[in-house]
Tab-separated table of C-alpha atoms in Angstrom:
chain	number	residue	atom	x	y	z
A	1	UNK	CA	10.012	118.823	-10.102
A	2	UNK	CA	8.511	120.161	-13.500
A	3	UNK	CA	10.868	122.676	-15.886
A	4	UNK	CA	9.207	126.350	-14.319
A	5	UNK	CA	10.358	124.975	-10.469
A	6	UNK	CA	13.487	124.023	-11.845
A	7	UNK	CA	14.111	127.175	-13.167
A	8	UNK	CA	13.044	129.063	-10.266
A	9	UNK	CA	15.527	126.918	-7.967
A	10	UNK	CA	18.382	127.936	-10.435
A	11	UNK	CA	17.433	131.290	-10.132
A	12	UNK	CA	17.824	131.373	-6.485
A	13	UNK	CA	21.008	129.529	-6.218
A	14	UNK	CA	22.267	131.891	-8.592
A	15	UNK	CA	20.631	135.281	-6.755
A	16	UNK	CA	22.433	133.509	-3.530
A	17	UNK	CA	25.868	133.118	-4.753
A	18	UNK	CA	26.042	136.755	-6.280
A	19	UNK	CA	24.668	138.129	-2.914
A	20	UNK	CA	27.337	135.551	-1.304
A	21	UNK	CA	30.024	136.617	-3.163
A	22	UNK	CA	29.175	140.350	-2.486
A	23	UNK	CA	28.970	139.956	1.206
A	24	UNK	CA	32.039	137.677	1.226
A	25	UNK	CA	34.197	140.654	-0.269
A	26	UNK	CA	32.612	143.885	1.066
A	27	UNK	CA	34.758	143.571	4.011
A	28	UNK	CA	38.018	141.592	2.276
A	29	UNK	CA	38.132	143.994	-0.078
A	30	UNK	CA	38.034	147.063	1.712
A	31	UNK	CA	41.480	147.550	1.146
A	32	UNK	CA	43.086	151.369	0.129
A	33	UNK	CA	44.648	151.925	-3.372
A	34	UNK	CA	48.112	153.161	-2.641
A	35	UNK	CA	49.770	155.736	-5.295
A	36	UNK	CA	53.647	156.802	-4.981
A	37	UNK	CA	53.941	160.622	-4.701
A	38	UNK	CA	57.574	160.610	-6.516
A	39	UNK	CA	56.470	158.992	-10.151
A	40	UNK	CA	54.152	159.944	-12.758
A	41	UNK	CA	50.634	158.134	-13.110
A	42	UNK	CA	49.461	156.886	-16.832
A	43	UNK	CA	45.776	156.819	-17.560
A	44	UNK	CA	45.155	156.360	-21.519
A	45	UNK	CA	47.685	158.753	-22.668
A	46	UNK	CA	47.412	161.308	-19.909
A	47	UNK	CA	50.227	161.379	-18.015
A	48	UNK	CA	49.908	163.181	-13.852
A	49	UNK	CA	52.047	164.108	-11.827
A	50	UNK	CA	51.411	164.030	-7.811
A	51	UNK	CA	54.056	165.807	-6.258
A	52	UNK	CA	53.830	169.514	-5.699
A	53	UNK	CA	56.908	171.868	-6.925
A	54	UNK	CA	56.359	173.521	-3.610
A	55	UNK	CA	54.022	173.328	-0.409
A	56	UNK	CA	50.732	175.848	-0.708
A	57	UNK	CA	51.221	178.725	2.188
A	58	UNK	CA	47.890	177.203	3.686
A	59	UNK	CA	47.204	173.326	4.742
A	60	UNK	CA	44.546	171.815	2.339
A	61	UNK	CA	42.144	169.507	3.249
A	62	UNK	CA	42.154	166.681	0.976
A	63	UNK	CA	38.910	164.408	2.012
A	64	UNK	CA	39.342	162.110	-0.815
A	65	UNK	CA	42.824	160.859	0.025
A	66	UNK	CA	44.464	159.079	3.224
A	67	UNK	CA	48.017	160.879	3.172
A	68	UNK	CA	51.062	158.908	5.214
A	69	UNK	CA	52.183	162.014	6.930
A	70	UNK	CA	51.865	165.671	7.007
A	71	UNK	CA	52.752	166.781	3.506
A	72	UNK	CA	50.557	168.490	1.269
A	73	UNK	CA	50.794	166.755	-2.273
A	74	UNK	CA	49.018	168.928	-4.791
A	75	UNK	CA	50.084	168.634	-8.331
A	76	UNK	CA	47.545	166.540	-10.282
A	77	UNK	CA	45.666	164.522	-8.149
A	78	UNK	CA	42.206	165.894	-8.455
A	79	UNK	CA	42.619	165.751	-12.345
A	80	UNK	CA	43.593	162.177	-12.012
A	81	UNK	CA	40.732	161.516	-10.171
A	82	UNK	CA	38.001	163.155	-12.390
A	83	UNK	CA	39.652	161.910	-15.363
A	84	UNK	CA	38.995	158.259	-13.902
A	85	UNK	CA	35.686	158.392	-12.983
A	86	UNK	CA	34.830	159.771	-16.241
A	87	UNK	CA	35.605	156.359	-17.537
A	88	UNK	CA	32.443	154.318	-17.984
A	89	UNK	CA	32.663	151.288	-15.381
A	90	UNK	CA	30.639	148.105	-16.602
A	91	UNK	CA	30.127	145.234	-14.048
A	92	UNK	CA	28.030	142.222	-13.112
A	93	UNK	CA	24.247	142.919	-12.795
A	94	UNK	CA	21.596	141.459	-11.397
A	95	UNK	CA	17.750	141.192	-12.037
A	96	UNK	CA	17.790	142.218	-15.644
A	97	UNK	CA	15.654	141.127	-17.871
A	98	UNK	CA	16.165	137.325	-18.603
A	99	UNK	CA	18.310	136.361	-21.298
A	100	UNK	CA	16.644	134.389	-24.608
A	101	UNK	CA	17.085	131.289	-24.643
A	102	UNK	CA	18.547	130.394	-20.773
A	103	UNK	CA	17.404	131.094	-17.555
A	104	UNK	CA	20.121	133.947	-16.882
A	105	UNK	CA	19.120	136.920	-15.209
A	106	UNK	CA	22.554	138.198	-13.941
A	107	UNK	CA	26.330	137.340	-15.539
A	108	UNK	CA	27.667	137.055	-11.852
A	109	UNK	CA	30.341	134.269	-12.324
A	110	UNK	CA	30.518	133.848	-15.964
A	111	UNK	CA	30.198	137.893	-17.609
A	112	UNK	CA	33.732	139.503	-16.983
A	113	UNK	CA	35.213	139.060	-19.986
A	114	UNK	CA	32.135	140.670	-22.039
A	115	UNK	CA	31.997	143.081	-19.243
A	116	UNK	CA	35.403	144.502	-19.699
A	117	UNK	CA	35.038	144.240	-23.444
A	118	UNK	CA	32.200	146.747	-22.702
A	119	UNK	CA	34.367	149.163	-20.989
A	120	UNK	CA	37.033	149.271	-24.411
A	121	UNK	CA	34.240	149.789	-26.516
A	122	UNK	CA	32.567	152.627	-23.944
A	123	UNK	CA	36.187	154.216	-23.947
A	124	UNK	CA	36.531	154.323	-27.754
A	125	UNK	CA	33.053	155.616	-28.370
A	126	UNK	CA	33.614	158.348	-25.738
A	127	UNK	CA	36.646	159.088	-27.845
A	128	UNK	CA	34.678	159.152	-31.388
A	129	UNK	CA	32.054	161.322	-29.463
A	130	UNK	CA	33.287	163.384	-26.524
A	131	UNK	CA	37.012	163.094	-27.421
A	132	UNK	CA	39.695	162.293	-24.630
A	133	UNK	CA	39.539	165.709	-22.922
A	134	UNK	CA	35.970	165.577	-21.966
A	135	UNK	CA	35.485	164.966	-17.775
A	136	UNK	CA	31.924	164.168	-16.652
A	137	UNK	CA	30.909	167.306	-14.183
A	138	UNK	CA	29.653	165.111	-11.687
A	139	UNK	CA	32.801	163.300	-11.473
A	140	UNK	CA	34.075	165.311	-8.166
A	141	UNK	CA	30.903	165.018	-6.613
A	142	UNK	CA	30.911	160.914	-7.103
A	143	UNK	CA	31.315	159.237	-3.297
A	144	UNK	CA	29.960	156.160	-1.813
A	145	UNK	CA	26.702	155.857	0.503
A	146	UNK	CA	27.744	155.366	4.201
A	147	UNK	CA	24.141	155.828	5.307
A	148	UNK	CA	24.237	151.910	5.251
A	149	UNK	CA	26.433	148.892	5.469
A	150	UNK	CA	26.511	147.927	2.052
A	151	UNK	CA	26.845	144.329	3.501
A	152	UNK	CA	23.212	144.642	5.545
A	153	UNK	CA	21.944	146.148	2.418
A	154	UNK	CA	23.311	143.163	0.348
A	155	UNK	CA	22.011	140.565	3.307
A	156	UNK	CA	17.948	142.105	3.195
A	157	UNK	CA	18.372	142.182	-1.019
A	158	UNK	CA	19.106	138.331	-0.438
A	159	UNK	CA	16.525	137.655	2.496
A	160	UNK	CA	13.893	139.557	0.427
A	161	UNK	CA	14.407	138.000	-2.887
A	162	UNK	CA	14.372	134.314	-0.905
A	163	UNK	CA	10.884	135.243	0.309
A	164	UNK	CA	9.510	136.767	-3.014
A	165	UNK	CA	10.516	133.276	-4.069
A	166	UNK	CA	9.026	131.049	-1.696
A	167	UNK	CA	5.664	132.799	-2.094
A	168	UNK	CA	5.721	132.955	-5.639
A	169	UNK	CA	5.218	136.628	-5.954
A	170	UNK	CA	8.144	136.997	-8.125
A	171	UNK	CA	6.792	138.080	-11.633
A	172	UNK	CA	9.112	137.806	-14.848
A	173	UNK	CA	10.641	140.965	-15.560
A	174	UNK	CA	10.383	142.466	-19.346
A	175	UNK	CA	12.889	144.134	-21.139
A	176	UNK	CA	12.266	147.888	-21.352
A	177	UNK	CA	12.203	149.285	-25.223
A	178	UNK	CA	15.278	151.615	-25.459
A	179	UNK	CA	13.956	155.339	-25.803
A	180	UNK	CA	15.715	157.394	-28.056
A	181	UNK	CA	17.606	160.119	-26.593
A	182	UNK	CA	15.425	163.301	-26.430
A	183	UNK	CA	17.048	165.524	-28.796
A	184	UNK	CA	17.265	169.034	-27.768
A	185	UNK	CA	18.478	172.629	-29.065
A	186	UNK	CA	21.904	172.371	-26.991
A	187	UNK	CA	22.953	175.677	-26.164
A	188	UNK	CA	26.073	174.857	-24.997
A	189	UNK	CA	28.537	171.970	-25.413
A	190	UNK	CA	28.396	170.734	-21.991
A	191	UNK	CA	24.707	170.054	-22.375
A	192	UNK	CA	25.187	168.335	-25.818
A	193	UNK	CA	27.912	166.557	-23.833
A	194	UNK	CA	25.899	165.290	-21.309
A	195	UNK	CA	23.168	163.501	-24.218
A	196	UNK	CA	25.948	161.608	-25.897
A	197	UNK	CA	26.977	160.523	-22.048
A	198	UNK	CA	23.823	159.151	-21.440
A	199	UNK	CA	23.420	157.658	-24.787
A	200	UNK	CA	26.628	155.719	-24.664
A	201	UNK	CA	25.727	154.402	-21.553
A	202	UNK	CA	22.365	153.526	-22.676
A	203	UNK	CA	24.081	151.319	-25.588
A	204	UNK	CA	25.618	149.097	-23.010
A	205	UNK	CA	22.092	148.393	-21.095
A	206	UNK	CA	21.127	145.016	-20.184
A	207	UNK	CA	18.167	144.664	-21.971
A	208	UNK	CA	17.404	142.979	-25.193
A	209	UNK	CA	17.549	146.372	-27.361
A	210	UNK	CA	20.590	147.279	-26.129
A	211	UNK	CA	23.242	147.340	-29.276
A	212	UNK	CA	26.285	146.532	-27.383
A	213	UNK	CA	24.523	144.976	-24.460
A	214	UNK	CA	24.554	141.726	-22.658
A	215	UNK	CA	21.826	140.218	-24.600
A	216	UNK	CA	23.108	141.171	-27.730
A	217	UNK	CA	26.565	139.980	-27.159
A	218	UNK	CA	25.628	136.310	-25.826
A	219	UNK	CA	23.489	136.413	-28.738
A	220	UNK	CA	26.234	136.739	-31.567
A	221	UNK	CA	28.083	134.149	-29.713
A	222	UNK	CA	25.765	131.425	-30.528
A	223	UNK	CA	27.213	131.674	-34.285
A	224	UNK	CA	30.568	130.314	-32.700
A	225	UNK	CA	28.976	128.001	-30.275
A	226	UNK	CA	28.479	130.109	-27.366
A	227	UNK	CA	25.653	130.337	-25.173
A	228	UNK	CA	24.985	132.567	-21.692
A	229	UNK	CA	26.960	131.034	-18.850
A	230	UNK	CA	29.974	130.050	-20.813
A	231	UNK	CA	33.649	131.746	-20.571
A	232	UNK	CA	34.205	134.504	-23.370
A	233	UNK	CA	37.818	134.835	-24.030
A	234	UNK	CA	39.650	138.329	-25.149
A	235	UNK	CA	39.581	137.430	-28.787
A	236	UNK	CA	36.144	135.783	-28.987
A	237	UNK	CA	35.242	139.265	-27.361
A	238	UNK	CA	37.003	141.301	-29.913
A	239	UNK	CA	34.996	139.604	-32.431
A	240	UNK	CA	31.894	140.186	-30.714
A	241	UNK	CA	32.100	143.576	-30.315
A	242	UNK	CA	33.572	144.041	-34.400
A	243	UNK	CA	29.899	141.904	-35.157
A	244	UNK	CA	27.846	144.384	-32.832
A	245	UNK	CA	28.882	147.605	-34.276
A	246	UNK	CA	28.773	145.944	-37.734
A	247	UNK	CA	25.020	145.639	-37.674
A	248	UNK	CA	24.107	148.593	-35.308
A	249	UNK	CA	21.612	150.755	-36.822
A	250	UNK	CA	22.441	153.747	-34.777
A	251	UNK	CA	22.719	156.976	-36.597
A	252	UNK	CA	25.230	158.148	-34.322
A	253	UNK	CA	27.528	155.184	-34.895
A	254	UNK	CA	27.627	154.928	-38.655
A	255	UNK	CA	30.977	156.523	-38.860
A	256	UNK	CA	32.750	153.988	-36.782
A	257	UNK	CA	34.051	150.572	-37.500
A	258	UNK	CA	35.868	147.916	-36.137
A	259	UNK	CA	39.127	145.969	-37.481
A	260	UNK	CA	40.424	142.739	-35.332
A	261	UNK	CA	43.683	141.786	-36.173
A	262	UNK	CA	44.374	138.507	-37.578
A	263	UNK	CA	47.559	136.392	-36.442
A	264	UNK	CA	48.897	139.035	-34.842
A	265	UNK	CA	48.920	141.567	-38.268
A	266	UNK	CA	47.238	144.543	-39.018
A	267	UNK	CA	46.830	145.115	-42.381
A	268	UNK	CA	46.964	148.862	-43.737
A	269	UNK	CA	44.910	147.901	-46.817
A	270	UNK	CA	42.135	146.025	-44.932
A	271	UNK	CA	42.258	148.913	-42.343
A	272	UNK	CA	41.779	151.634	-45.365
A	273	UNK	CA	38.834	149.370	-46.402
A	274	UNK	CA	37.251	149.484	-43.115
A	275	UNK	CA	37.276	153.033	-42.980
A	276	UNK	CA	36.408	154.103	-47.004
A	277	UNK	CA	32.904	152.686	-46.986
A	278	UNK	CA	32.565	154.081	-50.858
A	279	UNK	CA	35.193	154.882	-53.752
A	280	UNK	CA	34.887	158.786	-52.365
A	281	UNK	CA	36.439	158.079	-48.946
A	282	UNK	CA	36.962	161.464	-48.293
A	283	UNK	CA	33.323	161.903	-48.019
A	284	UNK	CA	32.540	158.538	-46.420
A	285	UNK	CA	35.818	158.224	-44.029
A	286	UNK	CA	34.796	156.176	-41.115
A	287	UNK	CA	36.578	156.054	-38.016
A	288	UNK	CA	38.211	152.612	-36.669
A	289	UNK	CA	38.786	150.792	-33.877
A	290	UNK	CA	41.641	148.820	-34.084
A	291	UNK	CA	41.498	145.445	-31.530
A	292	UNK	CA	44.796	142.913	-31.442
A	293	UNK	CA	44.634	139.746	-29.508
A	294	UNK	CA	47.687	139.102	-28.167
A	295	UNK	CA	50.195	136.715	-25.674
A	296	UNK	CA	52.234	138.288	-23.683
A	297	UNK	CA	54.155	134.986	-22.966
A	298	UNK	CA	52.981	131.096	-22.768
A	299	UNK	CA	51.798	130.414	-19.238
A	300	UNK	CA	52.996	133.657	-17.589
A	301	UNK	CA	53.351	136.984	-18.724
A	302	UNK	CA	56.845	137.714	-19.836
A	303	UNK	CA	57.905	140.653	-18.615
A	304	UNK	CA	60.287	141.308	-21.373
A	305	UNK	CA	56.955	142.945	-22.624
A	306	UNK	CA	56.280	144.987	-19.736
A	307	UNK	CA	57.896	148.255	-21.278
A	308	UNK	CA	55.806	147.427	-24.354
A	309	UNK	CA	52.432	147.086	-22.444
A	310	UNK	CA	53.635	150.694	-20.841
A	311	UNK	CA	54.360	152.186	-24.134
A	312	UNK	CA	50.797	151.456	-25.579
A	313	UNK	CA	49.167	152.600	-22.280
A	314	UNK	CA	51.037	155.998	-22.698
A	315	UNK	CA	49.780	156.596	-26.057
A	316	UNK	CA	46.551	158.792	-26.162
A	317	UNK	CA	44.757	157.059	-28.961
A	318	UNK	CA	44.963	153.461	-26.957
A	319	UNK	CA	41.613	152.831	-25.255
A	320	UNK	CA	42.922	149.935	-22.716
A	321	UNK	CA	43.278	146.655	-22.615
A	322	UNK	CA	40.896	143.780	-22.453
A	323	UNK	CA	43.269	141.269	-19.670
A	324	UNK	CA	43.443	140.490	-16.193
A	325	UNK	CA	44.943	137.878	-13.971
A	326	UNK	CA	44.121	134.106	-14.261
A	327	UNK	CA	40.040	133.394	-13.145
A	328	UNK	CA	39.341	136.996	-13.190
A	329	UNK	CA	39.081	139.640	-16.721
A	330	UNK	CA	39.969	143.249	-15.726
A	331	UNK	CA	39.749	146.174	-17.903
A	332	UNK	CA	43.711	147.718	-17.883
A	333	UNK	CA	43.683	151.743	-18.558
A	334	UNK	CA	46.757	152.637	-17.286
A	335	UNK	CA	49.726	152.069	-14.860
A	336	UNK	CA	52.678	153.128	-12.342
A	337	UNK	CA	55.764	151.712	-11.960
A	338	UNK	CA	55.390	148.733	-11.913
A	339	UNK	CA	51.586	148.252	-11.225
A	340	UNK	CA	48.603	148.215	-13.529
A	341	UNK	CA	45.794	150.570	-12.849
A	342	UNK	CA	42.348	148.919	-13.721
A	343	UNK	CA	38.757	148.621	-13.387
A	344	UNK	CA	37.267	145.621	-11.922
A	345	UNK	CA	33.797	144.174	-13.652
A	346	UNK	CA	33.245	141.514	-10.413
A	347	UNK	CA	31.213	143.751	-8.162
A	348	UNK	CA	27.398	142.857	-8.694
A	349	UNK	CA	25.040	145.678	-8.817
A	350	UNK	CA	21.235	145.873	-9.521
A	351	UNK	CA	19.917	146.451	-13.166
A	352	UNK	CA	19.172	149.764	-14.339
A	353	UNK	CA	16.404	150.339	-16.232
A	354	UNK	CA	17.824	153.589	-18.521
A	355	UNK	CA	14.688	153.718	-20.521
A	356	UNK	CA	13.493	155.963	-17.619
A	357	UNK	CA	14.623	159.450	-18.291
A	358	UNK	CA	17.391	161.151	-16.011
A	359	UNK	CA	18.139	157.316	-15.268
A	360	UNK	CA	21.045	157.279	-12.307
A	361	UNK	CA	24.577	157.337	-13.649
A	362	UNK	CA	26.205	156.968	-10.438
A	363	UNK	CA	26.676	152.811	-10.551
A	364	UNK	CA	28.384	153.550	-14.546
A	365	UNK	CA	31.213	155.411	-12.673
A	366	UNK	CA	33.916	153.463	-10.380
A	367	UNK	CA	34.857	156.280	-7.667
A	368	UNK	CA	38.299	154.778	-6.809
A	369	UNK	CA	41.137	152.807	-9.241
A	370	UNK	CA	42.585	149.459	-8.292
A	371	UNK	CA	46.360	148.506	-8.760
A	372	UNK	CA	47.698	145.314	-10.017
A	373	UNK	CA	51.484	144.398	-10.535
A	374	UNK	CA	52.688	143.249	-14.286
A	375	UNK	CA	53.809	139.903	-12.752
A	376	UNK	CA	50.562	139.186	-12.181
A	377	UNK	CA	48.741	139.682	-15.538
A	378	UNK	CA	47.580	136.826	-17.695
A	379	UNK	CA	49.292	136.762	-20.916
A	380	UNK	CA	46.104	136.440	-23.161
A	381	UNK	CA	44.582	139.921	-23.892
A	382	UNK	CA	43.437	142.490	-26.738
A	383	UNK	CA	44.480	145.844	-27.292
A	384	UNK	CA	42.791	148.665	-28.628
A	385	UNK	CA	43.465	151.853	-30.165
A	386	UNK	CA	41.141	154.209	-31.586
A	387	UNK	CA	41.866	156.222	-35.163
A	388	UNK	CA	39.559	158.968	-36.392
A	389	UNK	CA	40.911	158.923	-39.855
A	390	UNK	CA	43.357	157.576	-42.174
A	391	UNK	CA	46.235	160.319	-41.288
A	392	UNK	CA	45.221	159.140	-38.199
A	393	UNK	CA	45.704	155.348	-38.764
A	394	UNK	CA	49.242	155.975	-40.356
A	395	UNK	CA	50.526	157.700	-37.240
A	396	UNK	CA	49.396	155.103	-34.812
A	397	UNK	CA	50.902	152.442	-37.420
A	398	UNK	CA	54.445	154.653	-37.609
A	399	UNK	CA	54.044	155.068	-33.546
A	400	UNK	CA	53.399	151.487	-32.553
A	401	UNK	CA	56.038	150.008	-34.770
A	402	UNK	CA	58.749	152.306	-32.908
A	403	UNK	CA	57.495	150.849	-29.673
A	404	UNK	CA	57.402	147.175	-31.166
A	405	UNK	CA	61.148	147.633	-32.417
A	406	UNK	CA	62.445	148.471	-29.221
A	407	UNK	CA	60.865	145.590	-27.301
A	408	UNK	CA	63.553	143.406	-25.890
A	409	UNK	CA	62.120	140.507	-27.271
A	410	UNK	CA	63.446	139.031	-30.725
A	411	UNK	CA	59.968	138.988	-32.298
A	412	UNK	CA	57.554	141.533	-32.097
A	413	UNK	CA	54.138	141.050	-30.554
A	414	UNK	CA	52.070	141.890	-33.489
A	415	UNK	CA	53.163	144.098	-36.678
A	416	UNK	CA	51.995	146.406	-39.830
A	417	UNK	CA	51.992	145.012	-43.091
A	418	UNK	CA	51.457	146.817	-46.121
A	419	UNK	CA	48.502	145.238	-48.143
A	420	UNK	CA	45.687	142.723	-47.534
A	421	UNK	CA	45.677	140.215	-45.756
A	422	UNK	CA	44.453	137.869	-49.143
A	423	UNK	CA	47.675	138.650	-50.238
A	424	UNK	CA	49.144	136.682	-47.827
A	425	UNK	CA	47.151	133.627	-48.024
A	426	UNK	CA	45.852	134.551	-44.857
A	427	UNK	CA	42.803	132.584	-43.242
A	428	UNK	CA	40.378	134.557	-41.416
A	429	UNK	CA	40.469	133.986	-37.304
A	430	UNK	CA	38.170	131.645	-35.859
A	431	UNK	CA	35.984	133.538	-33.494
A	432	UNK	CA	36.099	130.895	-30.683
A	433	UNK	CA	39.044	130.350	-28.990
A	434	UNK	CA	40.122	128.583	-25.409
A	435	UNK	CA	42.053	131.098	-23.134
A	436	UNK	CA	43.641	130.884	-19.945
A	437	UNK	CA	41.332	133.622	-18.462
A	438	UNK	CA	39.738	130.616	-17.047
A	439	UNK	CA	36.409	131.353	-14.421
A	440	UNK	CA	35.377	129.950	-11.643
A	441	UNK	CA	32.439	130.145	-9.071
A	442	UNK	CA	35.092	132.332	-6.619
A	443	UNK	CA	35.265	135.484	-8.931
A	444	UNK	CA	36.161	138.444	-6.319
A	445	UNK	CA	33.737	141.340	-6.566
A	446	UNK	CA	34.360	145.031	-6.023
A	447	UNK	CA	33.318	146.909	-2.992
A	448	UNK	CA	32.071	150.460	-3.797
A	449	UNK	CA	35.015	152.294	-2.527
A	450	UNK	CA	34.647	155.757	-1.354
A	451	UNK	CA	37.261	158.139	-2.347
A	452	UNK	CA	39.195	158.100	1.010
A	453	UNK	CA	40.517	154.429	-0.281
A	454	UNK	CA	42.906	156.161	-2.383
A	455	UNK	CA	45.787	156.897	-0.743
A	456	UNK	CA	49.712	158.480	-1.735
A	457	UNK	CA	52.792	157.255	-0.373
């Protein structure tokens, strides 16, 4: 068989596997997420209470939630829902332009850690350009379509793809040029924010020109021997994100940079150097996203670190955690009691051409949160923080130091040290790593949950 025929077979195999995963888990994972009405819920530094002080005079219909009794729960339920949905959700995609030097047109089965890293960076950019209080105006209207069975839809896509492959009618998809977001005379903040919202999503598009897209990240990975289809650990992804931000030419991103901690140590002077691009520091100050790769134990997560993770996710400048459980990577962004709240990248969606004006946003926002016990968390992860200026960094260093010292463990997960890393003869971290979040072909997929799958106990 010639090379062209082999490529077509591999593409067909890849499509069949991704379709089979989604069909398999479209009913297996049709589960509801349960939240306690008596415990606070933390989401990237915001605290929500679902229990009302007193019942309203009239019964209120909550179509978004299924309650286990007739009690009416008010409080912050709707605010939490809109806040969660407003976070940018980046998942497996298929049918995107072929990654250069490979036959890959999907990242199903191997790209989940890259996707969780993208979600963390997206949250940092949202803090930078939109602020933590921003909520997507359409968040209240996000629902899954009930007009068609998702499983049947996937089956039809698979059949159509198979038929096209056999008849040779498939054409190589060419990556779209990233059009600059149209500049408008913004008459209000809402219009300006929506421009930024779309632009942030476009920076993560699955095409070669997107600065933080899968094509760009896999290209950067070549410098450490990684290729598309390989597994990328949380620490590797941290360095790829740093490189991607450093080399972007987007004008809106010239005021932000990324610092990756070395040997679980954040050096104050190194962060200051990142923030101050010249001697006139006050004029050229940059915001910085601090990424700290850590291990929360040996083969399993040490439960003594749970309070630390909770403390981190309770801070308003936290941009989340690149983590997961063995064989799967998740983006952790909150918690309730002894469970983490996460977004799952394993649901495979179709490629979206962001060069189209008013491209659809719905697939970039997750309609329902998922929860996972802390005890299932893989110990290998990367924690992220956003600092707008030097004063912010000093406050963050002080607050995190208190949380680190309060840990029950004798040795803190990471430390803040005055001076430069070079003052301590600290070598730079190798970008490549081997980690515990190993992947297999049986990555679970996330169904498009309706808001009725969100349950209060």
